Amino acid sequence: MLTDYHVHLRPDDPGTPPERFFTPANAERYRTAAEEQGIAELGVAEHIHRFSAALDVWQHPFWREWALDDLDAYCGFVREETDLRLGIEADFVPGREDRMANLLEPREWDYVVGSVHFLRDRALDTEEHSVWGAGESADRVWRRYFETVAESARSGLYDIVAHPDLVKVWGDRARRPEGDLRRYYEPAVEAFAEAGIAVEVSTAGLRKPVEEIYPARAYLEMVLDAGCPLALSSDAHLPAQLGFRYEQALELLDELGVRELAVFERRERRLEPIG
Ligand SMILES: [Zn+2]
Ligand SMILES: [Zn+2]
């Protein structure tokens, strides 16, 4: 069984209000595109920062700009008007774990995807508010990134670690430390194993300047050695991106001897054969 769980029903652009994208017709377009790719297990995980309730967790200017929509309306729409799994992509904001728990716990997710998009208030994957350019070395940014990813796994807030080496997104040498990168992955993998969390294999990195799957092969090998289950996703923001270049991800998983993927329902996880 193939999955695509980390999926957005709309692009990250202005002019994408819920009334245009949270519709049965749009959900149907996603379902049809997934079926064409042989993906039976499909869920959505909208960005938490697009919901006004997220401002109870964090008041970053980027969030204040985007936090417009009603979180319960989104949950109600997915549950009542679609046959999709209900997820959310929730940032890890260090020090705000209790507030995030208060937001997540009352709602009936099938899974919660945990993402590190920021180091303190500096962004990893946008030019605006960027962590790069403040004079910090690649070594320091990478170390801080993987320590934060480790902390996110240990927080117990999440079922899946999203794009677990997002820090590599830009792909250029100035923003990538030299040599064997496994020294950065180590604390994160240790935390994943302790937390018993699933790790996302995401083809989204293939659409980004780095042109690599998240996580890097050496990192994925460490994740597998540690016994962590994998969740396969495309991070699609359009129906056409569902299952994006899955053939490449499946080839990698096959080479590494992965035969099962994590499947989620009401935050219970089981493993299903890839088939
Ligand atoms: Zn993300
Ligand atoms: Zn995403």
mmCIF file of C-alpha atoms and ligand atoms in Angstrom:
data_model
loop_
_atom_site.group_PDB
_atom_site.id
_atom_site.type_symbol
_atom_site.label_atom_id
_atom_site.label_comp_id
_atom_site.label_asym_id
_atom_site.label_seq_id
_atom_site.Cartn_x
_atom_site.Cartn_y
_atom_site.Cartn_z
ATOM 1 C CA MET A 1 0.000 0.000 0.000
ATOM 2 C CA LEU A 2 1.339 3.430 -0.946
ATOM 3 C CA THR A 3 0.689 6.471 1.219
ATOM 4 C CA ASP A 4 0.751 10.211 0.721
ATOM 5 C CA TYR A 5 0.123 11.916 4.043
ATOM 6 C CA HIS A 6 1.983 15.167 3.967
ATOM 7 C CA VAL A 7 -0.292 16.844 1.434
ATOM 8 C CA HIS A 8 -1.613 20.407 1.213
ATOM 9 C CA LEU A 9 -4.947 21.151 -0.454
ATOM 10 C CA ARG A 10 -3.650 24.513 -1.674
ATOM 11 C CA PRO A 11 -0.449 26.300 -2.662
ATOM 12 C CA ASP A 12 1.478 28.479 -0.168
ATOM 13 C CA ASP A 13 0.437 31.626 -2.006
ATOM 14 C CA PRO A 14 -1.835 34.538 -1.190
ATOM 15 C CA GLY A 15 -5.305 34.233 -2.686
ATOM 16 C CA THR A 16 -5.786 30.604 -1.594
ATOM 17 C CA PRO A 17 -8.712 30.911 0.847
ATOM 18 C CA PRO A 18 -10.449 27.839 2.294
ATOM 19 C CA GLU A 19 -13.665 28.481 0.377
ATOM 20 C CA ARG A 20 -11.782 27.875 -2.886
ATOM 21 C CA PHE A 21 -9.697 24.874 -1.819
ATOM 22 C CA PHE A 22 -11.465 23.122 1.064
ATOM 23 C CA THR A 23 -14.229 21.843 -1.194
ATOM 24 C CA PRO A 24 -15.411 18.307 -2.007
ATOM 25 C CA ALA A 25 -14.553 18.951 -5.674
ATOM 26 C CA ASN A 26 -10.928 19.821 -4.814
ATOM 27 C CA ALA A 27 -10.621 16.806 -2.493
ATOM 28 C CA GLU A 28 -11.931 14.672 -5.365
ATOM 29 C CA ARG A 29 -9.236 16.063 -7.698
ATOM 30 C CA TYR A 30 -6.605 14.975 -5.161
ATOM 31 C CA ARG A 31 -8.225 11.546 -4.732
ATOM 32 C CA THR A 32 -8.304 11.005 -8.511
ATOM 33 C CA ALA A 33 -4.673 12.082 -8.953
ATOM 34 C CA ALA A 34 -3.618 9.774 -6.082
ATOM 35 C CA GLU A 35 -5.472 6.827 -7.618
ATOM 36 C CA GLU A 36 -3.634 7.391 -10.902
ATOM 37 C CA GLN A 37 -0.361 7.038 -8.954
ATOM 38 C CA GLY A 38 -1.551 3.897 -7.142
ATOM 39 C CA ILE A 39 -1.760 5.741 -3.800
ATOM 40 C CA ALA A 40 -4.615 4.279 -1.767
ATOM 41 C CA GLU A 41 -3.867 5.878 1.592
ATOM 42 C CA LEU A 42 -4.245 9.646 1.199
ATOM 43 C CA GLY A 43 -4.347 12.321 3.876
ATOM 44 C CA VAL A 44 -4.013 16.065 4.161
ATOM 45 C CA ALA A 45 -1.817 18.058 6.533
ATOM 46 C CA GLU A 46 -2.373 21.783 6.157
ATOM 47 C CA HIS A 47 0.163 24.205 7.620
ATOM 48 C CA ILE A 48 -0.805 25.126 11.137
ATOM 49 C CA HIS A 49 0.317 28.721 10.636
ATOM 50 C CA ARG A 50 -2.584 29.323 8.248
ATOM 51 C CA PHE A 51 -5.092 28.982 11.093
ATOM 52 C CA SER A 52 -5.866 31.790 13.513
ATOM 53 C CA ALA A 53 -5.638 29.391 16.475
ATOM 54 C CA ALA A 54 -1.891 29.077 15.792
ATOM 55 C CA LEU A 55 -1.375 32.605 17.131
ATOM 56 C CA ASP A 56 -2.096 31.224 20.612
ATOM 57 C CA VAL A 57 1.127 29.220 20.137
ATOM 58 C CA TRP A 58 3.429 31.704 18.419
ATOM 59 C CA GLN A 59 3.296 35.301 17.219
ATOM 60 C CA HIS A 60 6.056 35.272 14.603
ATOM 61 C CA PRO A 61 5.436 38.016 11.954
ATOM 62 C CA PHE A 62 5.214 35.336 9.242
ATOM 63 C CA TRP A 63 2.483 33.556 11.207
ATOM 64 C CA ARG A 64 0.646 36.811 11.925
ATOM 65 C CA GLU A 65 0.583 37.475 8.196
ATOM 66 C CA TRP A 66 -0.894 34.058 7.340
ATOM 67 C CA ALA A 67 -3.028 32.942 10.309
ATOM 68 C CA LEU A 68 -6.444 33.658 8.848
ATOM 69 C CA ASP A 69 -8.463 30.448 8.693
ATOM 70 C CA ASP A 70 -10.619 28.526 11.143
ATOM 71 C CA LEU A 71 -8.993 25.300 12.317
ATOM 72 C CA ASP A 72 -12.228 23.580 13.353
ATOM 73 C CA ALA A 73 -13.800 24.373 9.982
ATOM 74 C CA TYR A 74 -10.850 22.616 8.301
ATOM 75 C CA CYS A 75 -11.176 19.566 10.562
ATOM 76 C CA GLY A 76 -14.950 19.458 10.021
ATOM 77 C CA PHE A 77 -14.535 19.734 6.256
ATOM 78 C CA VAL A 78 -12.016 16.893 6.003
ATOM 79 C CA ARG A 79 -14.003 14.604 8.318
ATOM 80 C CA GLU A 80 -17.494 15.272 7.010
ATOM 81 C CA GLU A 81 -17.057 16.129 3.340
ATOM 82 C CA THR A 82 -14.104 13.992 2.218
ATOM 83 C CA ASP A 83 -12.757 10.457 2.585
ATOM 84 C CA LEU A 84 -9.223 11.742 3.292
ATOM 85 C CA ARG A 85 -7.224 11.140 6.445
ATOM 86 C CA LEU A 86 -7.106 14.190 8.687
ATOM 87 C CA GLY A 87 -3.663 15.493 9.523
ATOM 88 C CA ILE A 88 -1.902 18.740 10.264
ATOM 89 C CA GLU A 89 1.644 19.979 9.662
ATOM 90 C CA ALA A 90 2.503 21.555 12.993
ATOM 91 C CA ASP A 91 5.746 23.424 13.594
ATOM 92 C CA PHE A 92 7.870 22.670 16.583
ATOM 93 C CA VAL A 93 8.270 25.907 18.535
ATOM 94 C CA PRO A 94 10.705 25.311 21.416
ATOM 95 C CA GLY A 95 9.313 26.529 24.717
ATOM 96 C CA ARG A 96 5.741 26.506 23.383
ATOM 97 C CA GLU A 97 5.129 22.753 23.703
ATOM 98 C CA ASP A 98 2.246 23.167 26.168
ATOM 99 C CA ARG A 99 0.507 25.685 23.963
ATOM 100 C CA MET A 100 0.905 23.440 20.919
ATOM 101 C CA ALA A 101 -0.416 20.483 22.931
ATOM 102 C CA ASN A 102 -3.466 22.554 23.921
ATOM 103 C CA LEU A 103 -4.134 23.239 20.266
ATOM 104 C CA LEU A 104 -3.557 19.678 19.031
ATOM 105 C CA GLU A 105 -5.016 17.505 21.763
ATOM 106 C CA PRO A 106 -8.723 18.398 21.584
ATOM 107 C CA ARG A 107 -8.888 17.562 17.851
ATOM 108 C CA GLU A 108 -9.261 14.116 16.270
ATOM 109 C CA TRP A 109 -6.308 13.861 13.935
ATOM 110 C CA ASP A 110 -5.326 10.695 12.156
ATOM 111 C CA TYR A 111 -1.741 11.939 12.471
ATOM 112 C CA VAL A 112 0.279 15.027 13.300
ATOM 113 C CA VAL A 113 3.310 15.857 11.167
ATOM 114 C CA GLY A 114 6.015 17.729 13.082
ATOM 115 C CA SER A 115 8.139 20.243 11.200
ATOM 116 C CA VAL A 116 11.128 22.397 11.997
ATOM 117 C CA HIS A 117 10.939 25.367 9.604
ATOM 118 C CA PHE A 118 12.546 27.899 11.974
ATOM 119 C CA LEU A 119 15.554 28.146 14.280
ATOM 120 C CA ARG A 120 14.311 30.605 16.862
ATOM 121 C CA ASP A 121 12.714 33.261 14.632
ATOM 122 C CA ARG A 122 14.883 32.631 11.546
ATOM 123 C CA ALA A 123 13.513 30.560 8.662
ATOM 124 C CA LEU A 124 15.247 27.592 7.062
ATOM 125 C CA ASP A 125 13.365 27.350 3.781
ATOM 126 C CA THR A 126 12.282 30.886 2.880
ATOM 127 C CA GLU A 127 14.419 33.844 1.825
ATOM 128 C CA GLU A 128 12.318 36.072 4.063
ATOM 129 C CA HIS A 129 13.429 35.904 7.728
ATOM 130 C CA SER A 130 16.243 33.572 6.574
ATOM 131 C CA VAL A 131 18.594 31.893 9.036
ATOM 132 C CA TRP A 132 21.320 32.346 6.440
ATOM 133 C CA GLY A 133 23.070 35.665 5.983
ATOM 134 C CA ALA A 134 23.379 36.491 9.680
ATOM 135 C CA GLY A 135 27.016 35.359 9.571
ATOM 136 C CA GLU A 136 26.493 31.946 11.135
ATOM 137 C CA SER A 137 28.562 29.083 9.761
ATOM 138 C CA ALA A 138 26.971 26.136 7.981
ATOM 139 C CA ASP A 139 28.305 23.952 10.793
ATOM 140 C CA ARG A 140 26.469 25.937 13.451
ATOM 141 C CA VAL A 141 23.199 26.162 11.525
ATOM 142 C CA TRP A 142 23.235 22.411 10.796
ATOM 143 C CA ARG A 143 24.066 21.523 14.401
ATOM 144 C CA ARG A 144 21.278 23.718 15.722
ATOM 145 C CA TYR A 145 18.840 22.374 13.121
ATOM 146 C CA PHE A 146 19.375 18.691 13.967
ATOM 147 C CA GLU A 147 19.326 19.391 17.715
ATOM 148 C CA THR A 148 15.951 21.096 17.228
ATOM 149 C CA VAL A 149 14.646 18.190 15.144
ATOM 150 C CA ALA A 150 15.733 15.863 17.977
ATOM 151 C CA GLU A 151 13.895 18.034 20.494
ATOM 152 C CA SER A 152 10.769 18.009 18.321
ATOM 153 C CA ALA A 153 10.744 14.190 18.272
ATOM 154 C CA ARG A 154 11.215 14.029 22.041
ATOM 155 C CA SER A 155 8.352 16.484 22.647
ATOM 156 C CA GLY A 156 5.822 13.695 22.094
ATOM 157 C CA LEU A 157 3.617 16.092 20.103
ATOM 158 C CA TYR A 158 4.049 14.367 16.758
ATOM 159 C CA ASP A 159 3.498 11.078 14.926
ATOM 160 C CA ILE A 160 5.794 11.806 11.964
ATOM 161 C CA VAL A 161 9.019 13.837 11.610
ATOM 162 C CA ALA A 162 8.609 15.839 8.386
ATOM 163 C CA HIS A 163 11.398 16.471 5.843
ATOM 164 C CA PRO A 164 14.040 15.514 8.445
ATOM 165 C CA ASP A 165 16.947 17.307 6.727
ATOM 166 C CA LEU A 166 15.146 20.411 5.463
ATOM 167 C CA VAL A 167 18.267 22.428 6.321
ATOM 168 C CA LYS A 168 19.824 21.177 3.056
ATOM 169 C CA VAL A 169 17.011 22.681 0.939
ATOM 170 C CA TRP A 170 19.128 25.364 -0.793
ATOM 171 C CA GLY A 171 21.676 22.841 -2.015
ATOM 172 C CA ASP A 172 24.586 25.268 -2.347
ATOM 173 C CA ARG A 173 28.022 24.560 -0.911
ATOM 174 C CA ALA A 174 28.145 27.650 1.285
ATOM 175 C CA ARG A 175 25.125 26.374 3.180
ATOM 176 C CA ARG A 176 26.320 22.776 3.523
ATOM 177 C CA PRO A 177 29.109 21.668 5.879
ATOM 178 C CA GLU A 178 32.107 19.794 4.514
ATOM 179 C CA GLY A 179 32.707 16.063 4.750
ATOM 180 C CA ASP A 180 30.687 13.219 6.183
ATOM 181 C CA LEU A 181 27.371 14.641 7.413
ATOM 182 C CA ARG A 182 26.494 11.728 9.700
ATOM 183 C CA ARG A 183 27.838 13.609 12.712
ATOM 184 C CA TYR A 184 24.871 15.998 12.373
ATOM 185 C CA TYR A 185 22.273 13.251 11.941
ATOM 186 C CA GLU A 186 23.312 11.306 15.035
ATOM 187 C CA PRO A 187 21.466 13.252 17.791
ATOM 188 C CA ALA A 188 18.313 13.323 15.688
ATOM 189 C CA VAL A 189 18.317 9.581 14.980
ATOM 190 C CA GLU A 190 18.921 8.832 18.650
ATOM 191 C CA ALA A 191 15.877 10.941 19.551
ATOM 192 C CA PHE A 192 13.699 9.293 16.877
ATOM 193 C CA ALA A 193 14.539 5.848 18.244
ATOM 194 C CA GLU A 194 13.862 6.889 21.838
ATOM 195 C CA ALA A 195 10.594 8.566 20.926
ATOM 196 C CA GLY A 196 9.454 5.697 18.677
ATOM 197 C CA ILE A 197 8.371 8.240 16.070
ATOM 198 C CA ALA A 198 7.930 7.588 12.337
ATOM 199 C CA VAL A 199 10.285 9.372 9.952
ATOM 200 C CA GLU A 200 9.064 10.887 6.701
ATOM 201 C CA VAL A 201 10.641 10.013 3.387
ATOM 202 C CA SER A 202 9.654 13.013 1.264
ATOM 203 C CA THR A 203 10.120 13.480 -2.444
ATOM 204 C CA ALA A 204 9.571 17.250 -2.027
ATOM 205 C CA GLY A 205 13.335 17.782 -1.874
ATOM 206 C CA LEU A 206 13.508 16.667 -5.515
ATOM 207 C CA ARG A 207 11.487 19.787 -6.453
ATOM 208 C CA LYS A 208 13.785 22.089 -4.458
ATOM 209 C CA PRO A 209 17.248 23.506 -5.343
ATOM 210 C CA VAL A 210 18.944 20.603 -3.504
ATOM 211 C CA GLU A 211 17.222 18.065 -5.824
ATOM 212 C CA GLU A 212 17.465 15.282 -3.232
ATOM 213 C CA ILE A 213 14.955 13.187 -1.341
ATOM 214 C CA TYR A 214 14.586 14.030 2.359
ATOM 215 C CA PRO A 215 16.333 12.382 4.202
ATOM 216 C CA ALA A 216 19.742 11.867 2.549
ATOM 217 C CA ARG A 217 20.597 8.221 1.934
ATOM 218 C CA ALA A 218 23.213 7.981 4.743
ATOM 219 C CA TYR A 219 20.712 9.530 7.159
ATOM 220 C CA LEU A 220 17.972 7.144 6.037
ATOM 221 C CA GLU A 221 20.317 4.200 6.597
ATOM 222 C CA MET A 222 20.889 5.401 10.164
ATOM 223 C CA VAL A 223 17.134 5.795 10.695
ATOM 224 C CA LEU A 224 16.594 2.211 9.516
ATOM 225 C CA ASP A 225 19.449 0.852 11.641
ATOM 226 C CA ALA A 226 17.742 2.507 14.616
ATOM 227 C CA GLY A 227 14.535 0.619 13.776
ATOM 228 C CA CYS A 228 12.311 3.627 13.008
ATOM 229 C CA PRO A 229 9.253 3.149 10.790
ATOM 230 C CA LEU A 230 8.938 5.271 7.643
ATOM 231 C CA ALA A 231 6.074 7.397 6.326
ATOM 232 C CA LEU A 232 6.129 8.140 2.584
ATOM 233 C CA SER A 233 4.895 11.533 1.332
ATOM 234 C CA SER A 234 5.279 14.061 -1.470
ATOM 235 C CA ASP A 235 4.445 17.318 0.383
ATOM 236 C CA ALA A 236 2.205 18.075 -2.617
ATOM 237 C CA HIS A 237 0.651 21.536 -2.803
ATOM 238 C CA LEU A 238 -1.217 20.683 -6.041
ATOM 239 C CA PRO A 239 -2.966 17.495 -7.247
ATOM 240 C CA ALA A 240 -0.274 17.097 -9.943
ATOM 241 C CA GLN A 241 2.396 16.827 -7.232
ATOM 242 C CA LEU A 242 0.814 13.804 -5.500
ATOM 243 C CA GLY A 243 3.214 10.889 -5.452
ATOM 244 C CA PHE A 244 5.817 13.179 -7.022
ATOM 245 C CA ARG A 245 8.687 11.004 -8.341
ATOM 246 C CA TYR A 246 7.719 8.148 -6.039
ATOM 247 C CA GLU A 247 9.466 5.725 -8.408
ATOM 248 C CA GLN A 248 12.769 7.201 -7.213
ATOM 249 C CA ALA A 249 11.782 6.931 -3.527
ATOM 250 C CA LEU A 250 10.530 3.365 -3.982
ATOM 251 C CA GLU A 251 13.761 2.356 -5.709
ATOM 252 C CA LEU A 252 15.732 3.757 -2.767
ATOM 253 C CA LEU A 253 13.507 1.991 -0.217
ATOM 254 C CA ASP A 254 13.830 -1.258 -2.137
ATOM 255 C CA GLU A 255 17.641 -0.969 -2.229
ATOM 256 C CA LEU A 256 17.646 -0.447 1.530
ATOM 257 C CA GLY A 257 15.377 -3.440 2.109
ATOM 258 C CA VAL A 258 12.340 -1.459 3.288
ATOM 259 C CA ARG A 259 9.196 -3.530 2.749
ATOM 260 C CA GLU A 260 6.643 -1.717 4.933
ATOM 261 C CA LEU A 261 5.294 1.785 5.455
ATOM 262 C CA ALA A 262 3.600 3.391 8.432
ATOM 263 C CA VAL A 263 -0.162 3.881 8.165
ATOM 264 C CA PHE A 264 -2.127 6.042 10.619
ATOM 265 C CA GLU A 265 -5.682 6.156 11.855
ATOM 266 C CA ARG A 266 -6.769 8.284 14.839
ATOM 267 C CA ARG A 267 -3.114 8.522 15.864
ATOM 268 C CA GLU A 268 -2.688 4.738 15.969
ATOM 269 C CA ARG A 269 0.150 3.470 13.793
ATOM 270 C CA ARG A 270 0.473 0.165 12.027
ATOM 271 C CA LEU A 271 2.791 -1.117 9.295
ATOM 272 C CA GLU A 272 1.504 -2.170 5.886
ATOM 273 C CA PRO A 273 3.491 -3.911 3.133
ATOM 274 C CA ILE A 274 4.477 -1.604 0.271
ATOM 275 C CA GLY A 275 3.284 -4.367 -2.059
HETATM 276 ZN ZN ZN B 1 7.174 21.722 5.823
HETATM 277 ZN ZN ZN B 2 4.294 20.699 3.961
#
